[in-house]
Short mmCIF file of C-alpha atoms and ligand atoms in Angstrom, two decimals:
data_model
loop_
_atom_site.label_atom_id
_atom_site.label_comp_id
_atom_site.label_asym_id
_atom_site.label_seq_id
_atom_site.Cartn_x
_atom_site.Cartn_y
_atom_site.Cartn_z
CA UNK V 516 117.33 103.05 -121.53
CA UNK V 517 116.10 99.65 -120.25
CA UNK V 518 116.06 99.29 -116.64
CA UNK V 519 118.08 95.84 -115.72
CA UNK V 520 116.88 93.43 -113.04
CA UNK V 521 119.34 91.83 -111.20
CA UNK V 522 117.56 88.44 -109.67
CA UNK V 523 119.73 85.53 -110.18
CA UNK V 524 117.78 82.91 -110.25
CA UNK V 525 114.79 84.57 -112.38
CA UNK V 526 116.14 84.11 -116.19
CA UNK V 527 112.52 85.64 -117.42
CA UNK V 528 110.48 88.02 -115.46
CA UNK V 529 107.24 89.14 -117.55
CA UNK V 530 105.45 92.27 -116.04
CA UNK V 531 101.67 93.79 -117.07
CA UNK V 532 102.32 92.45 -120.76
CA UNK V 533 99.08 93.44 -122.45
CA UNK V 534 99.13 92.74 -126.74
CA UNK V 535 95.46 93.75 -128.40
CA UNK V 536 95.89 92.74 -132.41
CA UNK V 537 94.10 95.53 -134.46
CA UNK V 538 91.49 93.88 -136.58
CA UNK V 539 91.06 95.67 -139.68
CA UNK V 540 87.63 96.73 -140.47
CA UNK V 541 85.88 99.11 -142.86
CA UNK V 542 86.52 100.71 -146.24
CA UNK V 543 90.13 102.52 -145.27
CA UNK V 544 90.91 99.47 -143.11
CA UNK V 545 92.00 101.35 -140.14
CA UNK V 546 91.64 99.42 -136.60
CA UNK V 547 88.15 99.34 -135.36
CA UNK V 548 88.17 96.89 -132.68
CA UNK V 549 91.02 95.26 -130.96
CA UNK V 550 91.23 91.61 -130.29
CA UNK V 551 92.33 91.67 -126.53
CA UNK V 552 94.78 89.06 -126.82
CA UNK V 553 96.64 89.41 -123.27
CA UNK V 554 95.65 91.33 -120.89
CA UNK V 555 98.37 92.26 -117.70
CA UNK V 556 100.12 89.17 -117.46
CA UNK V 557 103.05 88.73 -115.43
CA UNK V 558 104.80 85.86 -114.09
CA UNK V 559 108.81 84.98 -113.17
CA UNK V 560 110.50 81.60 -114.90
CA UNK V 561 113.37 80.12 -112.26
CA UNK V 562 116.43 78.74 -113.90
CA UNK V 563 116.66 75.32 -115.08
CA UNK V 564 112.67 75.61 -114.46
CA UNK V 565 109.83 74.69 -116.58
CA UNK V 566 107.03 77.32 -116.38
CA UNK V 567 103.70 75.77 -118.41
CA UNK V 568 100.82 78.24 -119.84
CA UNK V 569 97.56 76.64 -120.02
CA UNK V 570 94.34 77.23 -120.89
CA UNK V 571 91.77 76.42 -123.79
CA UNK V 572 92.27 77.73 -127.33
CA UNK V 573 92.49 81.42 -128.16
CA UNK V 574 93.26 82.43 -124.28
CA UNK V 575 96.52 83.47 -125.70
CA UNK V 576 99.34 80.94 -124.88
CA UNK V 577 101.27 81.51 -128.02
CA UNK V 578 100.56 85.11 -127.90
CA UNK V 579 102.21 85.25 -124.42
CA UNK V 580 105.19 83.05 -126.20
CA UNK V 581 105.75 85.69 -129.12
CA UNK V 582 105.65 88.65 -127.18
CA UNK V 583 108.33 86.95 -124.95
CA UNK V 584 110.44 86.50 -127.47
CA UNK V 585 109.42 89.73 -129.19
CA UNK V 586 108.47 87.89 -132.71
CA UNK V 587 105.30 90.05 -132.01
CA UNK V 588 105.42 94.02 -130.43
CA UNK V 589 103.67 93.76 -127.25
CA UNK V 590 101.27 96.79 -127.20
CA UNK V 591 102.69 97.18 -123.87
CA UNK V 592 104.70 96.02 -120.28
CA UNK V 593 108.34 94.48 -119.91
CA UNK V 594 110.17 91.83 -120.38
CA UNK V 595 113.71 90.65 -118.41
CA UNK V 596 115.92 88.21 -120.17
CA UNK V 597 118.92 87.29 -117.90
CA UNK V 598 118.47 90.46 -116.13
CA UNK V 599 118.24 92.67 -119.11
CA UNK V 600 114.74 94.40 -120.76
CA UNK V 601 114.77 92.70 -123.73
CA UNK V 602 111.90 95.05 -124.37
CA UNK V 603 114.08 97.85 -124.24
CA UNK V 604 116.65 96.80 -126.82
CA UNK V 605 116.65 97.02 -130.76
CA UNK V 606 119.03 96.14 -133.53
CA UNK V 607 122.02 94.41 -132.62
CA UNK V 608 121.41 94.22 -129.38
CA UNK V 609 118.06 92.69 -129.82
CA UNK V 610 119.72 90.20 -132.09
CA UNK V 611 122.45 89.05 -129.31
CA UNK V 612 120.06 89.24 -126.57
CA UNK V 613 117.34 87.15 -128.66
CA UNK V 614 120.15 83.79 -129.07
CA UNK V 615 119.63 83.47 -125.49
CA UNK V 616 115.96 82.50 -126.08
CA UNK V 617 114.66 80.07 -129.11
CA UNK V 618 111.65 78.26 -130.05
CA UNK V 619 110.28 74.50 -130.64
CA UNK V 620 107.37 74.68 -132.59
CA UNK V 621 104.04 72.91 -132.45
CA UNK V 622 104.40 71.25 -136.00
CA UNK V 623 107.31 69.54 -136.75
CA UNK V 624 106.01 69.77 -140.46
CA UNK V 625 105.92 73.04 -141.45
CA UNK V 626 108.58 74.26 -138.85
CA UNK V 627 111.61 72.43 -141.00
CA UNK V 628 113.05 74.23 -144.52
CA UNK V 629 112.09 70.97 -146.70
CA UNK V 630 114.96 72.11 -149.15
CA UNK V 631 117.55 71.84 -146.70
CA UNK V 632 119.64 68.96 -145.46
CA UNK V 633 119.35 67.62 -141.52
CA UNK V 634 123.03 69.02 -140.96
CA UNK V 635 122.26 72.45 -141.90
CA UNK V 636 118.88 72.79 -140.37
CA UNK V 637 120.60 72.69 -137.65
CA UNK V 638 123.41 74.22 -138.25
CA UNK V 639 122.11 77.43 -139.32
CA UNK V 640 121.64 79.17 -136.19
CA UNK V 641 125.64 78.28 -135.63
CA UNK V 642 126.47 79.95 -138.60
CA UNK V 643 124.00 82.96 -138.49
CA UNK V 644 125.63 83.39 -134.83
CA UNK V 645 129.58 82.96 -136.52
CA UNK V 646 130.22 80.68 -133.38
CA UNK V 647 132.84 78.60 -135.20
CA UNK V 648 136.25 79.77 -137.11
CA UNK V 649 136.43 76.59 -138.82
CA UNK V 650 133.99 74.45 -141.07
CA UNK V 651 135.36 71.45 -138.39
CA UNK V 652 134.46 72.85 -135.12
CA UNK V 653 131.14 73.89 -136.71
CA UNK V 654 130.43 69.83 -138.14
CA UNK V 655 131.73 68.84 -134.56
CA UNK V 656 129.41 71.09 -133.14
CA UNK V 657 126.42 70.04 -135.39
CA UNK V 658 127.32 65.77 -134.76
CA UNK V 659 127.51 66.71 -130.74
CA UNK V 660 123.74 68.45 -131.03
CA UNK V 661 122.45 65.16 -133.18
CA UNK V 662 123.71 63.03 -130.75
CA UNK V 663 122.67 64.90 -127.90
CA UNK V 664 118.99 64.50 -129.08
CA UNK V 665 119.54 61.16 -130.58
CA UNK V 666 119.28 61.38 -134.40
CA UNK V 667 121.83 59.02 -135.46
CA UNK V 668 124.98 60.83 -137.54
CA UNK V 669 124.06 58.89 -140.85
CA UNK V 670 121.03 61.26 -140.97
CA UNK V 671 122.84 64.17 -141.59
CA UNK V 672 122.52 64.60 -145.49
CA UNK V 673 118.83 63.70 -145.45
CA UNK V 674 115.98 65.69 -145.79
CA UNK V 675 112.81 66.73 -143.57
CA UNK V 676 110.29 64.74 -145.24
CA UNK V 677 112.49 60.93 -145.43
CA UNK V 678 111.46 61.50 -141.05
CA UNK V 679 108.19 60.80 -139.19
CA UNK V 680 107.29 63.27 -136.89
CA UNK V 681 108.64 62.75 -133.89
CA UNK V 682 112.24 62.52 -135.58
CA UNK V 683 111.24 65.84 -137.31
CA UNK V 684 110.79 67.40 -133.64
CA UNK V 685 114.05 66.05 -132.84
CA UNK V 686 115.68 68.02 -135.59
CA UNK V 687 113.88 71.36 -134.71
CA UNK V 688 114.87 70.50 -130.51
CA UNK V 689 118.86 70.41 -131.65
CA UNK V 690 118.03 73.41 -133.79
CA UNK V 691 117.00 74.99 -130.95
CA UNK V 692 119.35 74.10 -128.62
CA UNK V 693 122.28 73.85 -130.99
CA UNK V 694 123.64 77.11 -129.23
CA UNK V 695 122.82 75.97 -125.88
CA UNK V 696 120.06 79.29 -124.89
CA UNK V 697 119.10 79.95 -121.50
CA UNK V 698 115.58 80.29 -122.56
CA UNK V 699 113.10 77.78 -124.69
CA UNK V 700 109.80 78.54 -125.60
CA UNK V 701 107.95 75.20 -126.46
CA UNK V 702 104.87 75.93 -128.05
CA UNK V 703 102.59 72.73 -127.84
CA UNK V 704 105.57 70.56 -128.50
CA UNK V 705 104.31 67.45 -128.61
CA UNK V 706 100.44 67.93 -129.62
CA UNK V 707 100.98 67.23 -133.17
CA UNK V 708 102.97 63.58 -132.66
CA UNK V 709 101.29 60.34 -131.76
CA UNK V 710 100.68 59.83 -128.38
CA UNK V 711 103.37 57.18 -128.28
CA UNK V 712 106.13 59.28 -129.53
CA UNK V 713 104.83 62.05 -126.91
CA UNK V 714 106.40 60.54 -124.08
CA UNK V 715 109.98 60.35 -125.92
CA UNK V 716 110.24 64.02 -126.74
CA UNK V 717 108.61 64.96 -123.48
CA UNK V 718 111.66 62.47 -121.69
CA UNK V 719 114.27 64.08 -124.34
CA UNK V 720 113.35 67.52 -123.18
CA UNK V 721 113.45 66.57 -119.64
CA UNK V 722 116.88 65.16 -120.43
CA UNK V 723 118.41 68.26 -122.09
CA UNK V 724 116.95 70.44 -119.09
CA UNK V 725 119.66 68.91 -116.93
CA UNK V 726 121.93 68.18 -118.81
CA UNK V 727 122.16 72.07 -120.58
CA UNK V 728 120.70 73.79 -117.79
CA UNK V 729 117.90 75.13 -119.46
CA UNK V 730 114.59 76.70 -118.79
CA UNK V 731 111.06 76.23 -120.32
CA UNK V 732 108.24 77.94 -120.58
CA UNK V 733 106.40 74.92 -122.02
CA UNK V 734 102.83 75.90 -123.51
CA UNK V 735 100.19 73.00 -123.63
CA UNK V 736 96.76 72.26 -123.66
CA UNK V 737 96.85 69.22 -121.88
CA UNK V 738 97.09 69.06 -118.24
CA UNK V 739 98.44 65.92 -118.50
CA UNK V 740 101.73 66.86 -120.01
CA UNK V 741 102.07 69.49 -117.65
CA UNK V 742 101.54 67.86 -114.54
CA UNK V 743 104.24 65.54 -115.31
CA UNK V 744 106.59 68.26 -116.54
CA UNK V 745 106.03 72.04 -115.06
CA UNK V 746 107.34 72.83 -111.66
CA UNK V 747 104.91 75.95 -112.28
CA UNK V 748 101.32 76.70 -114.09
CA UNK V 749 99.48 79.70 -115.18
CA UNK V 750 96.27 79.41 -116.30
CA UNK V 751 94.95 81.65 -118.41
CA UNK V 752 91.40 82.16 -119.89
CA UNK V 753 90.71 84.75 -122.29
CA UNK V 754 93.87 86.71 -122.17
CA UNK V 755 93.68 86.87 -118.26
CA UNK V 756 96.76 84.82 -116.10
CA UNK V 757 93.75 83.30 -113.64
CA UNK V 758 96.11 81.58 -111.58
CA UNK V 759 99.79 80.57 -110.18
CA UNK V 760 101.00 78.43 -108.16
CA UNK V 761 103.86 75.36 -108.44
CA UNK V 762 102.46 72.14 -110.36
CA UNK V 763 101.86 70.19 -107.14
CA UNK V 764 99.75 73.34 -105.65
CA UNK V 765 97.95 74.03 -108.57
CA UNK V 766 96.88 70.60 -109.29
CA UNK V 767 96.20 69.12 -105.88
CA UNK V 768 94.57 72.08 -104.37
CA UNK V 769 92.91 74.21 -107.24
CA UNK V 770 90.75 77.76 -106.29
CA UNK V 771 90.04 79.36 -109.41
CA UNK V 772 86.06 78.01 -110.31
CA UNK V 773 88.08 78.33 -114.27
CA UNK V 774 90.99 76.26 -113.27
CA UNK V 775 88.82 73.80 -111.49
CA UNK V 776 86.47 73.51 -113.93
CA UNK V 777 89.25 72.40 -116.29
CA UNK V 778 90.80 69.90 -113.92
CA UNK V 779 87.05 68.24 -114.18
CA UNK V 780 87.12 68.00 -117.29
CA UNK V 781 90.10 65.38 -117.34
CA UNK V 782 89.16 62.33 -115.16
CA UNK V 783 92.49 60.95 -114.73
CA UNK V 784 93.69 63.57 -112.28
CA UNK V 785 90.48 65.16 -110.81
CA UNK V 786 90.28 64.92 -107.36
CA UNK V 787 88.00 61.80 -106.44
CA UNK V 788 86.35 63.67 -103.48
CA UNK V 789 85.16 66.11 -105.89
CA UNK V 790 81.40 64.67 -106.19
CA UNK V 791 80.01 68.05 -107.81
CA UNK V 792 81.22 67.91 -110.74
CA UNK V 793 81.88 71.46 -112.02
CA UNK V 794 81.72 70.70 -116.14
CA UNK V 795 81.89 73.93 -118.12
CA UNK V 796 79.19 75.92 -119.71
CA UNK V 797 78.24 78.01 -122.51
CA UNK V 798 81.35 79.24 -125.39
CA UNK V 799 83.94 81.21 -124.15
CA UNK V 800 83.08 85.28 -125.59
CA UNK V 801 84.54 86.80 -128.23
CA UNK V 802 87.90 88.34 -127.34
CA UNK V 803 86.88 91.72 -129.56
CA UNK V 804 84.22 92.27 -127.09
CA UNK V 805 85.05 90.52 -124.01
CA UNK V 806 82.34 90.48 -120.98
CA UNK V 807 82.89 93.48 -118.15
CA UNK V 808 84.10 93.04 -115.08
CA UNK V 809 85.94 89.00 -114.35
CA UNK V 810 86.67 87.45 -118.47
CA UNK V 811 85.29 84.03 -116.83
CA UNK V 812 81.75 85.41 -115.29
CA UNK V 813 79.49 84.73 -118.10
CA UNK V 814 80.22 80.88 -117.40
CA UNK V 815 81.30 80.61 -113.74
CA UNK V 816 78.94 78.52 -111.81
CA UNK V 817 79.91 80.78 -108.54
CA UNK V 818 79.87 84.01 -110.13
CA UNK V 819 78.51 87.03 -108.39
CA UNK V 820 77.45 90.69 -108.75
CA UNK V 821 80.83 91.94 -108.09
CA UNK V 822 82.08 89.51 -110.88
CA UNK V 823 80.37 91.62 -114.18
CA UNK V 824 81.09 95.02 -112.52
CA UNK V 825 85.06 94.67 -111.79
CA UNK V 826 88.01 93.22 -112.76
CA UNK V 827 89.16 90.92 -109.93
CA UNK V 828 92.79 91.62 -108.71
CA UNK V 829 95.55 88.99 -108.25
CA UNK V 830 94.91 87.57 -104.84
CA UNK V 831 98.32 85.70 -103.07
CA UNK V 832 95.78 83.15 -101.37
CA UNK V 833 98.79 81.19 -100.17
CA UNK V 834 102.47 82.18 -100.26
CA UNK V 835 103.21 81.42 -104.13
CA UNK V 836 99.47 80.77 -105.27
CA UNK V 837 97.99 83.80 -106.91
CA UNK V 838 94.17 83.70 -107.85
CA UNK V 839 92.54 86.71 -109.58
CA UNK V 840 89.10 85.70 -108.41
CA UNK V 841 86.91 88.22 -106.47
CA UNK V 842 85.76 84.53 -104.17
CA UNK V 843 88.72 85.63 -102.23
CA UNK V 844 88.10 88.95 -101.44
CA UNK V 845 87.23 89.53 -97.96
CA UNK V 846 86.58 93.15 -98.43
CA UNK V 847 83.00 92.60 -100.49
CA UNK V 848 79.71 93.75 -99.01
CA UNK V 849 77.10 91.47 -98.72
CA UNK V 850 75.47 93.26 -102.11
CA UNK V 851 78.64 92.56 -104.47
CA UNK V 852 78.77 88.68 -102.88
CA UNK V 853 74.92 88.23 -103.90
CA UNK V 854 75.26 84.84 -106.36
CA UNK V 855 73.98 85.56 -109.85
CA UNK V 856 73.33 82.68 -112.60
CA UNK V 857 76.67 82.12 -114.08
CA UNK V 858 75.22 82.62 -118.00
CA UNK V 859 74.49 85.68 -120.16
CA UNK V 860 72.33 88.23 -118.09
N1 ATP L 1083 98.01 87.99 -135.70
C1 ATP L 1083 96.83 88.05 -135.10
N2 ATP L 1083 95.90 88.97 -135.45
C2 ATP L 1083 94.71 89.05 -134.84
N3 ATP L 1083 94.32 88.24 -133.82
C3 ATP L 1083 95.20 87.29 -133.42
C4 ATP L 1083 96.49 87.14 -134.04
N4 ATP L 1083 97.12 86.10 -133.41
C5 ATP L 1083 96.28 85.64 -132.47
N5 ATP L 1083 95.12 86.35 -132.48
C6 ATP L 1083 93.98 86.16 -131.57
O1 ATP L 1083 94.46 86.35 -130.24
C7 ATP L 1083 93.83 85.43 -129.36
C8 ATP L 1083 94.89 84.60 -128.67
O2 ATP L 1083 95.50 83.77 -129.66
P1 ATP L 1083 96.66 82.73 -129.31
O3 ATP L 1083 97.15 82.19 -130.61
O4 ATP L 1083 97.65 83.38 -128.44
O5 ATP L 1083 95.88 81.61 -128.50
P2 ATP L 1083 96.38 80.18 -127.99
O6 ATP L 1083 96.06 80.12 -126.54
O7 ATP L 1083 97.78 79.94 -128.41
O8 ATP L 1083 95.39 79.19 -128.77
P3 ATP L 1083 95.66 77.71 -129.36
O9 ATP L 1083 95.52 76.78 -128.20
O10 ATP L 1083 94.54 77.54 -130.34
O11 ATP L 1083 97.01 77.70 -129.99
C9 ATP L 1083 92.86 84.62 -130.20
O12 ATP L 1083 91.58 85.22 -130.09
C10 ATP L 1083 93.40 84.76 -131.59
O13 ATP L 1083 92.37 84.66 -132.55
MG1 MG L 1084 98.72 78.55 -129.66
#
């Protein structure tokens, strides 16, 4: 049995999830190596909240999305939906738990049935759910969600492809919310539409959040986005949450070398005083074999001897600002502090 939280304003809570994808190797194709996808992340999303996972490409972001919503097994810790371990539950009551969570999709092109009218794109999660008793309630229902995200009602009988893009990611935003969830997982959202459409999706989202109550965990690649829209940011690199802390916090006072580093690299919000700049180095390693000890050592310009023999733990540097960076351990001899050249030893 499932052991339920009971934290009202935490919808999600994530604990230790860890998900390592078996990559196939050898004549019998059994696992050989494991690509160490996530690796003991946990973090809490506040109602009505948006919670934003950043980090470069491959660090796991959508990995952390899919094992949230269980579209992928994590290999192992917990997940609370609403209080209850959706990790726990199978079946049916995976399937009822699950409509309290959906997705928005990164490409509004290959995310839409092209055989399938506007109306019942979005209608289908009504009718796989058997909200409505009659045909009318359920049309109502669909007409409310179009206006909601403003597709105009003489769209309905049209098709995917007759829409640009960011109309497209308006029909797969009332898809998602058509059932009003507590949860949405927005997976890079907006990275496929042109810059000028960005803002309008970004603004409908922000919209629907208040008006439906609902909370994101918003997944992007550019800080830009997220500083404008997450009251909270992770940063992950490699599989590892680096660090926590509410969007003000985390962007106006950064402490993770990683996290800073990536704040550098985007001139519009790096801190002015910052003269040293702090650009990164080197590829980030392959997550089959990823370096001992911190995932970020082999490029951190401040990384020391402690940093390739141990795993740093999750530091609460301030009240609500967690940093898993061994620079704020106080408990390291002078040997483990010694500075070592932040490339391949
Ligand atoms: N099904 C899979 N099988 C094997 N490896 C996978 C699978 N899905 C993802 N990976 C690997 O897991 C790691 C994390 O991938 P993930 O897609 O979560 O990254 P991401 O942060 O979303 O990247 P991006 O910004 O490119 O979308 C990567 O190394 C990726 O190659
Ligand atoms: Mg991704």
């Amino acid at each position: 049995m499932g052991k339920n939280i009971d934290e009202k304003d935490v919808v999600l809570k994530v604990e230790h999830l860890v998900k390592r994808y078996p990559v196939k190797k050898g004549v019998f194709g059994r696992a050989k190596s494991y690509v160490h996808a996530l690796e003991d992340v946990s973090f809490e999303l506040r109602r009505g909240e948006t919670f934003a996972i950043v980090g470069e490409s491959g660090c796991g972001k959508s990995t952390t999305g899919k094992c949230v919503l269980r579209l992928t097994e994590p290999t192992s810790g917990t997940v609370y939906l609403d209080g209850e371990e959706l990790t726990a539950l199978s079946g049916a009551e995976l399937t009822r738990a699950r409509q309290k969570m959906k997705l928005i999709f990164q490409d509004p092109y290959s995310s839409l049935n092209p055989r399938m009218t506007v109306a019942d794109i979005i209608a289908e999660p009504i009718d796989i759910a058997g909200t409505y008793k009659t045909r009318e309630e359920r049309d109502a229902r669909v007409e409310r969600v179009m206006e909601a995200v403003g597709l105009d009602l003489s769209y309905k009988y049209r098709y995917p492809h007759e829409f640009s893009g960011g109309q497209r990611q308006r029909i797969g935003i009332a898809r998602a919310i058509a059932l009003v969830p507590e949860v949405v997982v927005c997976d890079e959202p907006v990275s496929a539409l042109d810059v000028s459409v960005q803002a309008k999706v970004i603004n409908l989202l922000e919209r629907l959040q208040d008006e439906l109550g609902l909370s994101y965990v918003f997944i992007s690649h550019d800080l830009s986005v997220v500083k404008h829209i997450a009251d909270t940011v992770m940063v992950m690199y490699l599989g590892h949450a680096m660090e926590l802390a509410s969007a003000d916090e985390l962007f106006s006072n950064p402490l993770h070398p990683y996290t800073q580093a990536l704040l550098d690299v985007i001139p519009r919000i790096a801190d002015e005083r910052i003269q040293d700049k702090r650009i990164l180095q080197g590829d980030v390693p392959s997550p089959t074999n990823p370096p001992s000890g911190c995932a970020f050592s082999t490029r951190c310009p401040k990384c020391m001897a402690v940093c390739r023999e141990r795993v740093p733990e999750k530091f609460e540097v301030e009240p609500g600002h967690a940093c898993r960076c061994h620079l704020f351990d106080e408990s390291l001899s002078e040997a483990e502090r010694q500075f070592v050249a932040g490339k391949e030893a």
